Every structure is written in structure tokens, then in C-alpha cells.
Short mmCIF file of C-alpha atoms in Angstrom, two decimals:
data_model
loop_
_atom_site.label_atom_id
_atom_site.label_comp_id
_atom_site.label_asym_id
_atom_site.label_seq_id
_atom_site.Cartn_x
_atom_site.Cartn_y
_atom_site.Cartn_z
CA UNK A 36 1.10 -12.05 -4.79
CA UNK A 37 4.21 -10.04 -5.44
CA UNK A 38 4.01 -9.13 -9.12
CA UNK A 39 1.58 -7.04 -11.09
CA UNK A 40 -0.93 -9.19 -12.97
CA UNK A 41 -3.10 -8.15 -15.90
CA UNK A 42 -6.86 -8.22 -15.47
CA UNK A 43 -7.52 -10.98 -17.96
CA UNK A 44 -8.54 -14.62 -17.71
CA UNK A 45 -5.88 -16.97 -16.42
CA UNK A 46 -7.06 -19.75 -18.70
CA UNK A 47 -9.28 -20.34 -21.70
CA UNK A 48 -12.63 -18.53 -21.61
CA UNK A 49 -15.62 -19.58 -23.67
CA UNK A 50 -18.48 -17.28 -24.66
CA UNK A 51 -20.75 -19.93 -26.08
CA UNK A 52 -24.51 -19.47 -25.62
CA UNK A 53 -26.06 -21.46 -22.83
CA UNK A 54 -29.71 -22.47 -22.79
CA UNK A 55 -31.66 -21.09 -19.86
CA UNK A 56 -31.96 -24.50 -18.20
CA UNK A 57 -28.15 -24.64 -17.87
CA UNK A 58 -28.03 -21.74 -15.45
CA UNK A 59 -28.00 -22.04 -11.69
CA UNK A 60 -31.16 -19.98 -11.36
CA UNK A 61 -32.91 -20.97 -14.65
CA UNK A 62 -36.14 -22.39 -13.24
CA UNK A 63 -37.80 -19.00 -12.81
CA UNK A 64 -37.24 -17.86 -16.43
CA UNK A 65 -38.89 -18.76 -19.72
CA UNK A 66 -36.12 -17.67 -22.07
CA UNK A 67 -32.33 -17.46 -22.07
CA UNK A 68 -30.51 -14.31 -21.10
CA UNK A 69 -29.62 -12.13 -24.07
CA UNK A 70 -26.02 -12.58 -25.15
CA UNK A 71 -25.24 -8.90 -24.66
CA UNK A 72 -26.70 -8.98 -21.15
CA UNK A 73 -24.73 -12.11 -20.44
CA UNK A 74 -21.49 -10.39 -21.39
CA UNK A 75 -22.46 -7.17 -19.62
CA UNK A 76 -23.24 -8.84 -16.31
CA UNK A 77 -20.51 -11.49 -16.32
CA UNK A 78 -17.59 -11.02 -13.95
CA UNK A 79 -15.61 -14.17 -14.62
CA UNK A 80 -13.13 -12.24 -16.77
CA UNK A 81 -11.74 -10.64 -13.61
CA UNK A 82 -13.12 -12.41 -10.54
CA UNK A 83 -11.52 -15.70 -11.49
CA UNK A 84 -8.49 -14.61 -9.49
CA UNK A 85 -10.66 -15.31 -6.44
CA UNK A 86 -10.72 -19.01 -7.37
CA UNK A 87 -8.12 -20.18 -4.80
CA UNK A 88 -10.04 -18.37 -2.04
CA UNK A 89 -13.34 -19.70 -3.39
CA UNK A 90 -12.07 -23.26 -3.27
CA UNK A 91 -10.54 -22.77 0.18
CA UNK A 92 -13.85 -21.47 1.54
CA UNK A 93 -15.83 -24.22 -0.21
CA UNK A 94 -13.65 -26.89 1.36
CA UNK A 95 -14.24 -25.43 4.82
CA UNK A 96 -17.98 -25.15 4.12
CA UNK A 97 -18.13 -28.77 2.96
CA UNK A 98 -16.25 -30.02 6.02
CA UNK A 99 -18.67 -28.14 8.25
CA UNK A 100 -21.74 -29.50 6.43
CA UNK A 101 -20.40 -33.01 6.90
CA UNK A 102 -19.68 -32.38 10.58
CA UNK A 103 -23.27 -31.25 11.24
CA UNK A 104 -24.74 -34.14 9.26
CA UNK A 105 -25.94 -32.27 6.16
CA UNK A 106 -23.39 -33.98 3.88
CA UNK A 107 -22.41 -37.64 3.96
CA UNK A 108 -18.81 -38.68 4.33
CA UNK A 109 -18.94 -40.06 0.78
CA UNK A 110 -20.21 -36.75 -0.61
CA UNK A 111 -17.53 -34.87 1.31
CA UNK A 112 -14.79 -37.09 -0.11
CA UNK A 113 -16.02 -36.52 -3.66
CA UNK A 114 -16.29 -32.77 -3.13
CA UNK A 115 -12.79 -32.52 -1.66
CA UNK A 116 -11.31 -34.58 -4.47
CA UNK A 117 -13.14 -32.53 -7.10
CA UNK A 118 -12.17 -29.16 -5.65
CA UNK A 119 -8.55 -30.19 -5.37
CA UNK A 120 -8.55 -31.23 -9.02
CA UNK A 121 -10.14 -27.93 -10.03
CA UNK A 122 -7.45 -25.99 -8.18
CA UNK A 123 -4.81 -28.03 -9.99
CA UNK A 124 -6.44 -27.24 -13.35
CA UNK A 125 -6.61 -23.53 -12.54
CA UNK A 126 -2.98 -23.40 -11.48
CA UNK A 127 -1.99 -25.25 -14.66
CA UNK A 128 -4.02 -22.85 -16.81
CA UNK A 129 -6.17 -25.64 -18.27
CA UNK A 130 -9.43 -24.81 -16.53
CA UNK A 131 -12.16 -23.92 -19.03
CA UNK A 132 -13.71 -20.63 -17.89
CA UNK A 133 -17.17 -19.95 -19.32
CA UNK A 134 -18.63 -16.48 -19.59
CA UNK A 135 -22.06 -18.11 -19.80
CA UNK A 136 -21.60 -19.17 -16.17
CA UNK A 137 -21.23 -15.56 -15.09
CA UNK A 138 -18.64 -15.71 -12.33
CA UNK A 139 -15.93 -17.68 -10.60
CA UNK A 140 -18.41 -19.36 -8.23
CA UNK A 141 -20.67 -20.88 -10.84
CA UNK A 142 -17.71 -21.89 -12.99
CA UNK A 143 -16.17 -23.80 -10.11
CA UNK A 144 -19.52 -25.31 -9.12
CA UNK A 145 -20.29 -26.46 -12.67
CA UNK A 146 -16.91 -28.17 -13.01
CA UNK A 147 -17.30 -29.72 -9.56
CA UNK A 148 -20.64 -31.20 -10.60
CA UNK A 149 -18.97 -32.70 -13.66
CA UNK A 150 -16.32 -34.28 -11.46
CA UNK A 151 -18.31 -35.19 -8.33
CA UNK A 152 -21.81 -35.71 -9.72
CA UNK A 153 -24.70 -35.20 -7.31
CA UNK A 154 -22.31 -34.42 -4.47
CA UNK A 155 -21.21 -31.31 -6.34
CA UNK A 156 -24.79 -30.06 -6.43
CA UNK A 157 -25.09 -30.43 -2.66
CA UNK A 158 -22.13 -28.18 -1.83
CA UNK A 159 -24.16 -24.98 -2.14
CA UNK A 160 -26.50 -26.06 0.66
CA UNK A 161 -26.80 -23.38 3.39
CA UNK A 162 -24.97 -20.68 1.46
CA UNK A 163 -25.54 -18.11 -1.28
CA UNK A 164 -23.27 -16.44 -3.75
CA UNK A 165 -23.84 -13.34 -1.61
CA UNK A 166 -22.03 -14.67 1.45
CA UNK A 167 -19.73 -16.74 -0.76
CA UNK A 168 -18.28 -13.75 -2.63
CA UNK A 169 -17.95 -11.69 0.54
CA UNK A 170 -15.98 -14.53 2.10
CA UNK A 171 -13.78 -15.00 -0.97
CA UNK A 172 -12.93 -11.30 -1.18
CA UNK A 173 -12.02 -11.19 2.50
CA UNK A 174 -9.80 -14.26 2.18
CA UNK A 175 -8.13 -12.79 -0.88
CA UNK A 176 -7.53 -9.39 0.73
CA UNK A 177 -6.22 -10.95 3.93
CA UNK A 178 -3.48 -12.69 2.00
CA UNK A 179 -2.68 -9.58 -0.02
CA UNK A 180 -2.38 -7.46 3.13
CA UNK A 181 0.19 -9.92 4.47
CA UNK A 182 2.16 -9.77 1.22
CA UNK A 183 1.94 -5.98 1.01
CA UNK A 184 3.18 -5.63 4.58
CA UNK A 185 6.31 -7.51 3.56
CA UNK A 186 6.59 -5.32 0.48
CA UNK A 187 6.57 -2.26 2.72
CA UNK A 188 9.23 -3.87 4.90
CA UNK A 189 11.41 -4.33 1.82
CA UNK A 190 11.19 -0.64 0.89
CA UNK A 191 11.89 0.34 4.48
CA UNK A 192 14.99 -1.86 4.53
CA UNK A 193 16.27 -0.20 1.36
CA UNK A 194 15.70 3.27 2.78
CA UNK A 195 17.29 2.40 6.12
CA UNK A 196 20.44 1.06 4.46
CA UNK A 197 20.78 4.16 2.29
CA UNK A 198 20.25 6.29 5.41
CA UNK A 199 23.01 4.35 7.15
CA UNK A 200 25.38 5.25 4.34
CA UNK A 201 24.43 8.93 4.57
CA UNK A 202 23.76 9.44 8.27
CA UNK A 203 26.04 12.51 8.24
CA UNK A 204 25.61 13.74 4.65
CA UNK A 205 24.35 17.33 4.87
CA UNK A 206 21.63 18.54 2.53
CA UNK A 207 19.19 21.44 2.57
CA UNK A 208 15.90 20.88 4.30
CA UNK A 209 13.04 22.69 2.58
CA UNK A 210 9.77 24.32 3.44
CA UNK A 211 7.72 25.76 0.57
CA UNK A 212 10.51 24.25 -1.59
CA UNK A 213 12.76 27.03 -0.29
CA UNK A 214 15.98 26.28 1.60
CA UNK A 215 15.04 26.28 5.28
CA UNK A 216 17.59 24.54 7.53
CA UNK A 217 20.35 21.99 7.05
CA UNK A 218 19.42 18.35 7.64
CA UNK A 219 21.17 15.09 7.07
CA UNK A 220 20.18 13.02 4.06
CA UNK A 221 19.84 9.99 6.32
CA UNK A 222 17.32 11.87 8.47
CA UNK A 223 15.39 12.86 5.36
CA UNK A 224 15.20 9.25 4.18
CA UNK A 225 14.05 8.02 7.57
CA UNK A 226 11.07 10.37 7.31
CA UNK A 227 9.75 8.07 4.58
CA UNK A 228 10.46 5.02 6.72
CA UNK A 229 8.15 6.52 9.35
CA UNK A 230 5.45 7.25 6.77
CA UNK A 231 5.64 3.72 5.46
CA UNK A 232 5.45 2.38 8.99
CA UNK A 233 2.12 4.09 9.51
CA UNK A 234 0.97 2.73 6.14
CA UNK A 235 1.90 -0.77 7.28
CA UNK A 236 0.10 -0.26 10.59
CA UNK A 237 -3.04 0.88 8.77
CA UNK A 238 -3.04 -2.19 6.54
CA UNK A 239 -2.52 -4.56 9.45
CA UNK A 240 -5.20 -2.80 11.46
CA UNK A 241 -7.57 -3.08 8.49
CA UNK A 242 -6.72 -6.79 8.33
CA UNK A 243 -8.47 -7.27 11.68
CA UNK A 244 -11.74 -6.05 10.20
CA UNK A 245 -11.19 -7.89 6.93
CA UNK A 246 -10.64 -11.12 8.85
CA UNK A 247 -14.27 -11.74 9.85
CA UNK A 248 -16.35 -14.54 8.36
CA UNK A 249 -19.54 -13.74 6.36
CA UNK A 250 -20.16 -17.35 5.31
CA UNK A 251 -23.35 -18.70 6.85
CA UNK A 252 -25.24 -15.48 6.24
CA UNK A 253 -26.57 -17.02 3.01
CA UNK A 254 -28.49 -14.57 0.80
CA UNK A 255 -29.21 -12.09 3.62
CA UNK A 256 -31.25 -13.75 6.39
CA UNK A 257 -29.13 -16.73 7.37
CA UNK A 258 -30.13 -20.35 6.79
CA UNK A 259 -32.48 -22.95 8.23
CA UNK A 260 -29.74 -25.59 8.35
CA UNK A 261 -27.87 -26.34 11.61
CA UNK A 262 -24.59 -24.79 10.52
CA UNK A 263 -21.56 -24.19 12.70
CA UNK A 264 -20.12 -20.83 11.63
CA UNK A 265 -17.52 -20.79 14.39
CA UNK A 266 -16.10 -24.06 13.09
CA UNK A 267 -15.74 -22.58 9.60
CA UNK A 268 -14.13 -19.46 11.06
CA UNK A 269 -11.55 -21.57 12.91
CA UNK A 270 -10.94 -23.68 9.83
CA UNK A 271 -10.28 -20.59 7.68
CA UNK A 272 -8.41 -18.76 10.48
CA UNK A 273 -10.89 -15.93 10.68
CA UNK A 274 -10.73 -14.02 13.94
CA UNK A 275 -14.51 -13.74 14.30
CA UNK A 276 -17.80 -14.22 12.47
CA UNK A 277 -19.87 -11.33 11.13
CA UNK A 278 -22.66 -10.86 13.68
CA UNK A 279 -25.41 -9.64 11.35
CA UNK A 280 -26.30 -11.54 8.20
CA UNK A 281 -27.62 -8.49 6.34
CA UNK A 282 -24.52 -6.46 7.07
CA UNK A 283 -22.26 -9.42 6.25
CA UNK A 284 -23.42 -9.78 2.66
CA UNK A 285 -24.11 -6.15 1.79
CA UNK A 286 -21.28 -3.95 3.04
CA UNK A 287 -17.90 -3.54 1.41
CA UNK A 288 -16.41 -1.16 3.94
CA UNK A 289 -13.51 -3.56 4.46
CA UNK A 290 -12.61 -3.16 0.78
CA UNK A 291 -13.01 0.61 1.04
CA UNK A 292 -10.75 0.65 4.09
CA UNK A 293 -8.14 -1.40 2.26
CA UNK A 294 -8.24 1.00 -0.69
CA UNK A 295 -8.01 3.96 1.67
CA UNK A 296 -4.87 2.51 3.23
CA UNK A 297 -3.57 1.75 -0.25
CA UNK A 298 -4.26 5.29 -1.43
CA UNK A 299 -2.30 6.72 1.51
CA UNK A 300 0.55 4.33 0.82
CA UNK A 301 0.64 5.40 -2.83
CA UNK A 302 0.47 9.06 -1.80
CA UNK A 303 3.57 8.60 0.35
CA UNK A 304 5.40 6.72 -2.39
CA UNK A 305 4.38 9.48 -4.80
CA UNK A 306 5.99 12.09 -2.54
CA UNK A 307 9.22 10.11 -2.56
CA UNK A 308 8.94 9.71 -6.32
CA UNK A 309 8.51 13.46 -6.71
CA UNK A 310 11.67 14.11 -4.72
CA UNK A 311 13.65 11.60 -6.76
CA UNK A 312 12.51 13.39 -9.92
CA UNK A 313 13.57 16.75 -8.48
CA UNK A 314 16.90 15.51 -7.10
CA UNK A 315 17.76 13.91 -10.44
CA UNK A 316 17.18 17.11 -12.39
CA UNK A 317 20.24 19.27 -13.24
CA UNK A 318 18.82 22.10 -11.14
CA UNK A 319 19.42 19.94 -8.07
CA UNK A 320 21.86 17.27 -9.23
CA UNK A 321 21.71 15.51 -5.87
CA UNK A 322 21.41 11.92 -7.10
CA UNK A 323 21.77 9.56 -10.02
CA UNK A 324 19.43 6.63 -10.56
CA UNK A 325 20.46 3.23 -11.94
CA UNK A 326 20.16 3.04 -15.72
CA UNK A 327 17.74 0.14 -15.43
CA UNK A 328 15.24 2.48 -13.75
CA UNK A 329 15.50 5.26 -16.32
CA UNK A 330 14.72 5.62 -20.01
CA UNK A 331 15.93 7.73 -22.92
CA UNK A 332 14.31 10.08 -25.37
CA UNK A 333 13.34 9.29 -28.95
CA UNK A 334 14.78 12.62 -30.12
CA UNK A 335 17.17 13.90 -27.42
CA UNK A 336 20.07 11.48 -27.02
CA UNK A 337 21.37 13.09 -23.82
CA UNK A 338 18.23 12.42 -21.78
CA UNK A 339 17.93 10.05 -18.80
CA UNK A 340 14.31 10.19 -17.73
CA UNK A 341 13.09 8.93 -14.31
CA UNK A 342 10.11 7.14 -15.82
CA UNK A 343 9.65 4.66 -12.97
CA UNK A 344 9.41 7.42 -10.39
CA UNK A 345 7.15 9.48 -12.64
CA UNK A 346 4.84 6.54 -13.24
CA UNK A 347 4.64 5.82 -9.53
CA UNK A 348 3.66 9.44 -9.03
CA UNK A 349 1.05 9.13 -11.78
CA UNK A 350 -0.34 5.78 -10.67
CA UNK A 351 -1.15 7.24 -7.28
CA UNK A 352 -3.93 9.19 -8.97
CA UNK A 353 -5.53 6.01 -10.25
CA UNK A 354 -5.41 4.37 -6.83
CA UNK A 355 -6.94 7.43 -5.18
CA UNK A 356 -9.61 7.22 -7.88
CA UNK A 357 -10.37 3.62 -6.92
CA UNK A 358 -11.03 4.73 -3.35
CA UNK A 359 -13.49 7.36 -4.57
CA UNK A 360 -15.11 4.79 -6.88
CA UNK A 361 -15.72 2.35 -4.02
CA UNK A 362 -17.10 5.03 -1.72
CA UNK A 363 -19.45 6.07 -4.51
CA UNK A 364 -20.37 2.43 -5.11
CA UNK A 365 -21.61 1.80 -1.57
CA UNK A 366 -23.12 5.17 -0.68
CA UNK A 367 -26.54 4.66 -2.29
CA UNK A 368 -27.22 0.95 -1.90
CA UNK A 369 -30.27 -0.14 0.11
CA UNK A 370 -29.83 -3.25 2.21
CA UNK A 371 -28.98 -5.97 1.49
CA UNK A 372 -26.89 -7.26 -1.44
CA UNK A 373 -27.09 -5.49 -4.81
CA UNK A 374 -25.45 -6.29 -8.13
CA UNK A 375 -23.56 -2.98 -7.84
CA UNK A 376 -21.14 -4.81 -5.57
CA UNK A 377 -19.78 -6.72 -8.54
CA UNK A 378 -18.00 -3.46 -9.37
CA UNK A 379 -15.90 -3.63 -6.20
CA UNK A 380 -13.41 -6.16 -7.51
CA UNK A 381 -11.62 -4.45 -10.37
CA UNK A 382 -10.69 -1.39 -8.27
CA UNK A 383 -9.50 -3.68 -5.47
CA UNK A 384 -7.53 -5.92 -7.83
CA UNK A 385 -5.90 -2.98 -9.58
CA UNK A 386 -5.03 -1.41 -6.24
CA UNK A 387 -3.40 -4.66 -5.11
CA UNK A 388 -1.44 -5.07 -8.34
CA UNK A 389 -0.28 -1.45 -8.43
CA UNK A 390 0.82 -1.47 -4.80
CA UNK A 391 2.82 -4.66 -5.27
CA UNK A 392 4.52 -3.38 -8.42
CA UNK A 393 5.29 0.05 -6.97
CA UNK A 394 6.69 -1.33 -3.72
CA UNK A 395 8.90 -3.71 -5.69
CA UNK A 396 10.12 -0.84 -7.88
CA UNK A 397 11.18 1.26 -4.90
CA UNK A 398 12.69 -1.67 -3.00
CA UNK A 399 14.93 -2.40 -5.98
CA UNK A 400 15.57 1.20 -7.10
CA UNK A 401 16.57 2.81 -3.78
CA UNK A 402 19.70 0.69 -3.18
CA UNK A 403 21.05 1.82 -6.55
CA UNK A 404 20.74 5.55 -5.83
CA UNK A 405 24.10 7.35 -6.06
CA UNK A 406 24.40 10.53 -4.02
CA UNK A 407 26.45 13.63 -4.88
CA UNK A 408 27.41 14.80 -1.40
CA UNK A 409 29.12 17.93 -2.71
CA UNK A 410 26.05 19.03 -4.63
CA UNK A 411 23.90 18.58 -1.54
CA UNK A 412 26.38 20.56 0.55
CA UNK A 413 26.55 23.40 -1.96
CA UNK A 414 22.78 23.62 -1.98
CA UNK A 415 22.64 23.65 1.82
CA UNK A 416 24.98 26.67 1.86
CA UNK A 417 22.44 28.67 -0.11
CA UNK A 418 19.56 30.60 1.36
CA UNK A 419 21.23 31.36 4.72
CA UNK A 420 20.11 27.99 6.05
CA UNK A 421 21.74 28.46 9.47
CA UNK A 422 19.88 31.69 10.26
CA UNK A 423 17.78 29.93 12.93
CA UNK A 424 20.98 28.77 14.59
CA UNK A 425 22.08 32.40 14.93
CA UNK A 426 18.72 33.27 16.50
CA UNK A 427 19.08 30.36 18.94
CA UNK A 428 22.60 31.55 19.76
CA UNK A 429 21.25 34.98 20.70
CA UNK A 430 18.50 33.47 22.82
CA UNK A 431 21.12 31.55 24.78
CA UNK A 432 22.80 34.94 25.31
CA UNK A 433 19.64 36.29 26.95
CA UNK A 434 17.93 37.89 23.95
CA UNK A 435 14.17 37.31 23.65
CA UNK A 436 13.45 35.08 20.65
CA UNK A 437 11.36 37.66 18.78
CA UNK A 438 14.13 40.25 19.21
CA UNK A 439 16.69 37.67 18.12
CA UNK A 440 14.55 36.86 15.09
CA UNK A 441 14.49 40.53 14.09
CA UNK A 442 18.26 40.93 14.53
CA UNK A 443 18.98 37.86 12.40
CA UNK A 444 16.59 39.06 9.70
CA UNK A 445 18.64 42.28 9.50
CA UNK A 446 21.83 40.21 9.38
CA UNK A 447 20.46 38.20 6.45
CA UNK A 448 19.57 41.40 4.63
CA UNK A 449 23.07 42.74 5.24
CA UNK A 450 24.64 39.54 3.92
CA UNK A 451 22.54 39.86 0.77
CA UNK A 452 23.73 43.43 0.35
CA UNK A 453 27.36 42.33 0.64
CA UNK A 454 26.85 39.30 -1.59
CA UNK A 455 27.98 36.78 0.99
CA UNK A 456 26.51 34.04 3.16
CA UNK A 457 25.56 34.58 6.77
CA UNK A 458 28.65 32.76 8.15
CA UNK A 459 30.82 34.95 5.91
CA UNK A 460 29.66 38.18 7.51
CA UNK A 461 32.55 39.82 9.38
CA UNK A 462 32.26 39.77 13.16
CA UNK A 463 31.98 43.56 13.35
CA UNK A 464 29.00 43.50 10.99
CA UNK A 465 27.27 40.91 13.18
CA UNK A 466 28.07 42.82 16.37
CA UNK A 467 26.68 46.01 14.88
CA UNK A 468 23.34 44.23 14.63
CA UNK A 469 23.56 42.33 17.95
CA UNK A 470 26.34 43.24 20.40
CA UNK A 471 25.85 39.92 22.24
CA UNK A 472 27.59 38.09 19.38
CA UNK A 473 31.18 36.91 19.96
CA UNK A 474 33.68 35.03 17.82
CA UNK A 475 32.36 31.71 19.09
CA UNK A 476 29.32 32.21 16.85
CA UNK A 477 31.05 30.97 13.70
CA UNK A 478 31.17 27.24 14.56
CA UNK A 479 27.45 27.53 15.32
CA UNK A 480 26.80 28.83 11.80
CA UNK A 481 28.48 25.93 9.99
CA UNK A 482 26.34 23.23 8.40
CA UNK A 483 27.93 20.57 10.58
CA UNK A 484 27.41 22.65 13.71
CA UNK A 485 23.78 23.22 12.82
CA UNK A 486 22.85 19.57 12.34
CA UNK A 487 24.96 18.33 15.26
CA UNK A 488 23.21 20.74 17.63
CA UNK A 489 19.85 19.04 17.00
CA UNK A 490 20.77 16.05 19.10
CA UNK A 491 17.44 14.90 20.54
CA UNK A 492 14.85 12.24 19.79
CA UNK A 493 13.55 12.99 16.29
CA UNK A 494 16.41 15.39 15.53
CA UNK A 495 18.67 15.45 12.50
CA UNK A 496 22.01 15.14 14.33
CA UNK A 497 24.20 12.41 12.77
CA UNK A 498 24.41 10.66 16.13
CA UNK A 499 20.62 10.50 16.32
CA UNK A 500 20.32 9.30 12.73
CA UNK A 501 22.84 6.54 13.40
CA UNK A 502 20.85 5.51 16.47
CA UNK A 503 17.61 5.45 14.46
CA UNK A 504 19.25 3.36 11.75
CA UNK A 505 20.32 0.87 14.42
CA UNK A 506 16.80 0.76 15.88
CA UNK A 507 15.15 0.26 12.50
CA UNK A 508 17.57 -2.49 11.59
CA UNK A 509 16.56 -4.31 14.76
CA UNK A 510 12.84 -3.79 14.10
CA UNK A 511 13.04 -4.95 10.49
CA UNK A 512 15.31 -7.83 11.43
CA UNK A 513 12.72 -9.08 13.91
CA UNK A 514 10.03 -8.89 11.25
CA UNK A 515 12.11 -10.90 8.82
CA UNK A 516 11.84 -13.86 11.21
CA UNK A 517 8.04 -13.51 11.52
CA UNK A 518 5.89 -15.16 8.86
CA UNK A 519 2.61 -13.41 9.66
CA UNK A 520 2.54 -9.62 10.09
CA UNK A 521 1.41 -8.39 13.46
CA UNK A 522 1.47 -5.22 15.52
CA UNK A 523 4.63 -3.14 15.29
CA UNK A 524 7.30 -3.92 17.89
CA UNK A 525 7.44 -1.56 20.84
CA UNK A 526 9.17 1.66 19.93
CA UNK A 527 8.52 1.47 16.20
CA UNK A 528 6.63 4.02 14.20
CA UNK A 529 4.99 7.28 15.16
CA UNK A 530 5.54 8.46 18.69
CA UNK A 531 8.72 6.46 19.19
#
């Protein structure tokens, strides 16, 4: 999935009353469920997006049941044909979803029984909706992790290419939002590439724990039928089976972990969004965004508002909220399955949709950013940004760093008194504060001299930025030829 999708039924939904005997569990009850309760407890309005995963898992389950002799070959053929037709109906938007059937599982099963007759009723042998929904959600999330990893790659590619264009563009680096030291804009952009790399690694690492098969755990205790869980795991490309049936149906830590990774990803994108908003403002004037990613004002005709970036910043709060909601959901549940777990899906679905949409927005917006190099340079000249370079210069002349720090602080104060920048201080003024200073200090105090001097792994020197751009292009190029995300290539990400 690559586009944001609304949380609404994909096809027609009927809310007609259903007599108690029409329900999958009706035998125990003497009267129908109240219509309000039916609507309150139904999840089909949102969990129908699990239908492809539900059908995929049901096909694997049916093949296994036939292999161990629980289903006949004739029943298997009817089930396969029926499920394939149901998937076609769902994709075409003609499937008739019924609120009275509660959820995606019973809707699919009811339609399968219409199509396959008695064979459709036999499919649920040796499973429960408890292990069924856990399997479906894991299948769904596994696919979304793969798609999101590629979405992250796309944003990284956009940032790397912009960094390549500005590997030597000087801008102010900030701490406490105060001018600190000069950096290159390319180096600044690559900081986000590193953040996104760790986000990608977290998602792929979470995928390993998502990719374990609950099916076969049944309601909570397993089943009396001679099932072959390993066969189903191989069929569905799960890496392992869940080893405890109670844990398999009751825990949603894999969904929590996914949302935690998603919340961190949105937090990083929100930081980038915040900087775009700042850089676009007249007080900075560092960049311009493409018109298609900005909006106007209903009253002020001059305005160009960075609404996409602002919304990304705002949406991060909702995704962080989903993480808190899921943690709260699971914290008080006794073992095993509880109906509370129905509430896991909407936060997960909204997290997925928001991540996809936000990644797409940044992947398409970043290449259109126009940079005002002169504005960045002017800003970098403010705040005595090369003061640390003067301290380092004195250290190389034998002055202890703390003494050098004190001498430079006095030099900064003197520059403020004279109304000039640190590099504009006359040599005699500098020598009065530190006699070790010679005329060769002035190239050190230039913006270009400052950034070029930081020529080491992780430094902001243009040569290092160009080398990092080359490395990232190679890493991302290798990924573009790989269909399934895997561990980061050697040398990528944190610690490289």
C-alpha cells in the first residue's frame, strides 16, 4: 500500500438484522443480539482491509488440512475456487459486507459457504477467530513494513540528491536555535538520511518478530486435530511458528513495536518538517518550496503557507498517540484473548496510512526545494560562528583549551563592542588578547576554512559530504535492485 486510504468499507455494507440462528456462535443463545450491541461490537467497517490476508491464510490452512487428511481433495478444490472468487469480488468492490456478521472473517466465511456449500463450513476446522485474526494482522503488517521500507528509501534518495547539489553550500549550524558553527547544507540533510536509516532498520527488525505464525493455536489451547503448523508457515513464508498458543492469540506486542517504530519515524519527519517551516519563513529565507506543496490565505493574498510540512508535524502527534493507545490496550488484559484486542486495528491502520502519505509527501517535496545560498551564507556569518576555530588555532599554538576558550570569549566580546564580526577584528586587537595569534589566523576564521577543516568521518567538510553522497547512492542503488527489504548493507547507517 502506497497511498493513504480512508477507514471506511471498500464495498457495500448492510446493517440488516440477522436472526440469532444465522450467527456463527448462535447455538448457545436464546435471542438475537441487540442491534445497538451489534453495531457497537462489529469491526467489519474497518477490519475488512485484512480480507486479502485473511484469504491468503485461509488458503494455506485449507491446503494443510487437506494434506493431513482432514479435508478431502474435493472440498479443498471448492474452498480454493470460492476464496479466489471472493477475493475477485472484494477487489472489484462488489462484495456485500454485512455488519450483522461482525467482522471480516465471518463475512468471508459466510460468502464461502454460499459458494462452496458444506465445504465452506469445514474450513474453520482446527482454528479460531483468535488465531485467525492474529495471523491476518501479522500478514498485513509484514507487507506494509516492506512497502514502508521502500517509502523510506524514496525519501532518502531525495535527500541524498539535494545534498549532492549542496555538498559545499555553507549554512549556520545551530544549538539551542542559536548560531553555533558553520556546516554544509549537504551535511545537514544527510543527518536526516541517517535518522531515516535507523527508522528503516527498526521496521525491518520488527518484521522478524511480526513474521511468526499464530495459526494453529486455535482459541488459546491449540487443537486436537493433527495439524502441520510448519507447513503453513512455509506456505505463508513465515520465519517461524509462535511457540506458545496462549501467547500467540493474546499478545499484540508486534503491533505495538510497529507503532513504536512508526512513531519514531514520524518524529524524525516532524523535525525535518519543522526546519522546512523555519527555513521558509522570512526570518530565515533559506529555501522556497514548490507551489504545489504550499497553500494561500483566505484573507492575506501574499501568503505561501507550508501546510504539508505543518500537517506532517501535526500528524506525528496522532501517531505517537496511537502508540500510547496500544500500550494502554494491552497493559491490563489477563490471558488469553479478550475483545479489547479488536481496538488494535484502527490505530495500526491509521499509522500505516499516515506513514505512507507522509513519506510520499517528503519524497516528492524535497526534490523541488530551492535553496538561497546567499541567505544561508549571510546567516552563517552571524553569531561569531567560527569562534571555536579560533580556539582550536590557539590550542595548536600550545595554549591549553580552557585558556584558549577564555581568550576567544574576550575576543568575541571585543568584536561586539566594535560592531564587527570575529574575522573582522584587526590583528593587533586579536594579539592583545592572545599574543600567539599571527596573520595566518584569518583563513582559519572564514566559513570555508571552518567547514573544510572538519575533514574526518562524520565531519562537515565538503569532501566528506561528497564522499557520503557517493556512498549513499551506492547503498540506495543496491536496494533498488532488491525486491524484499533486508538488513542494511555493510557500512550503512549508524556507526558507519
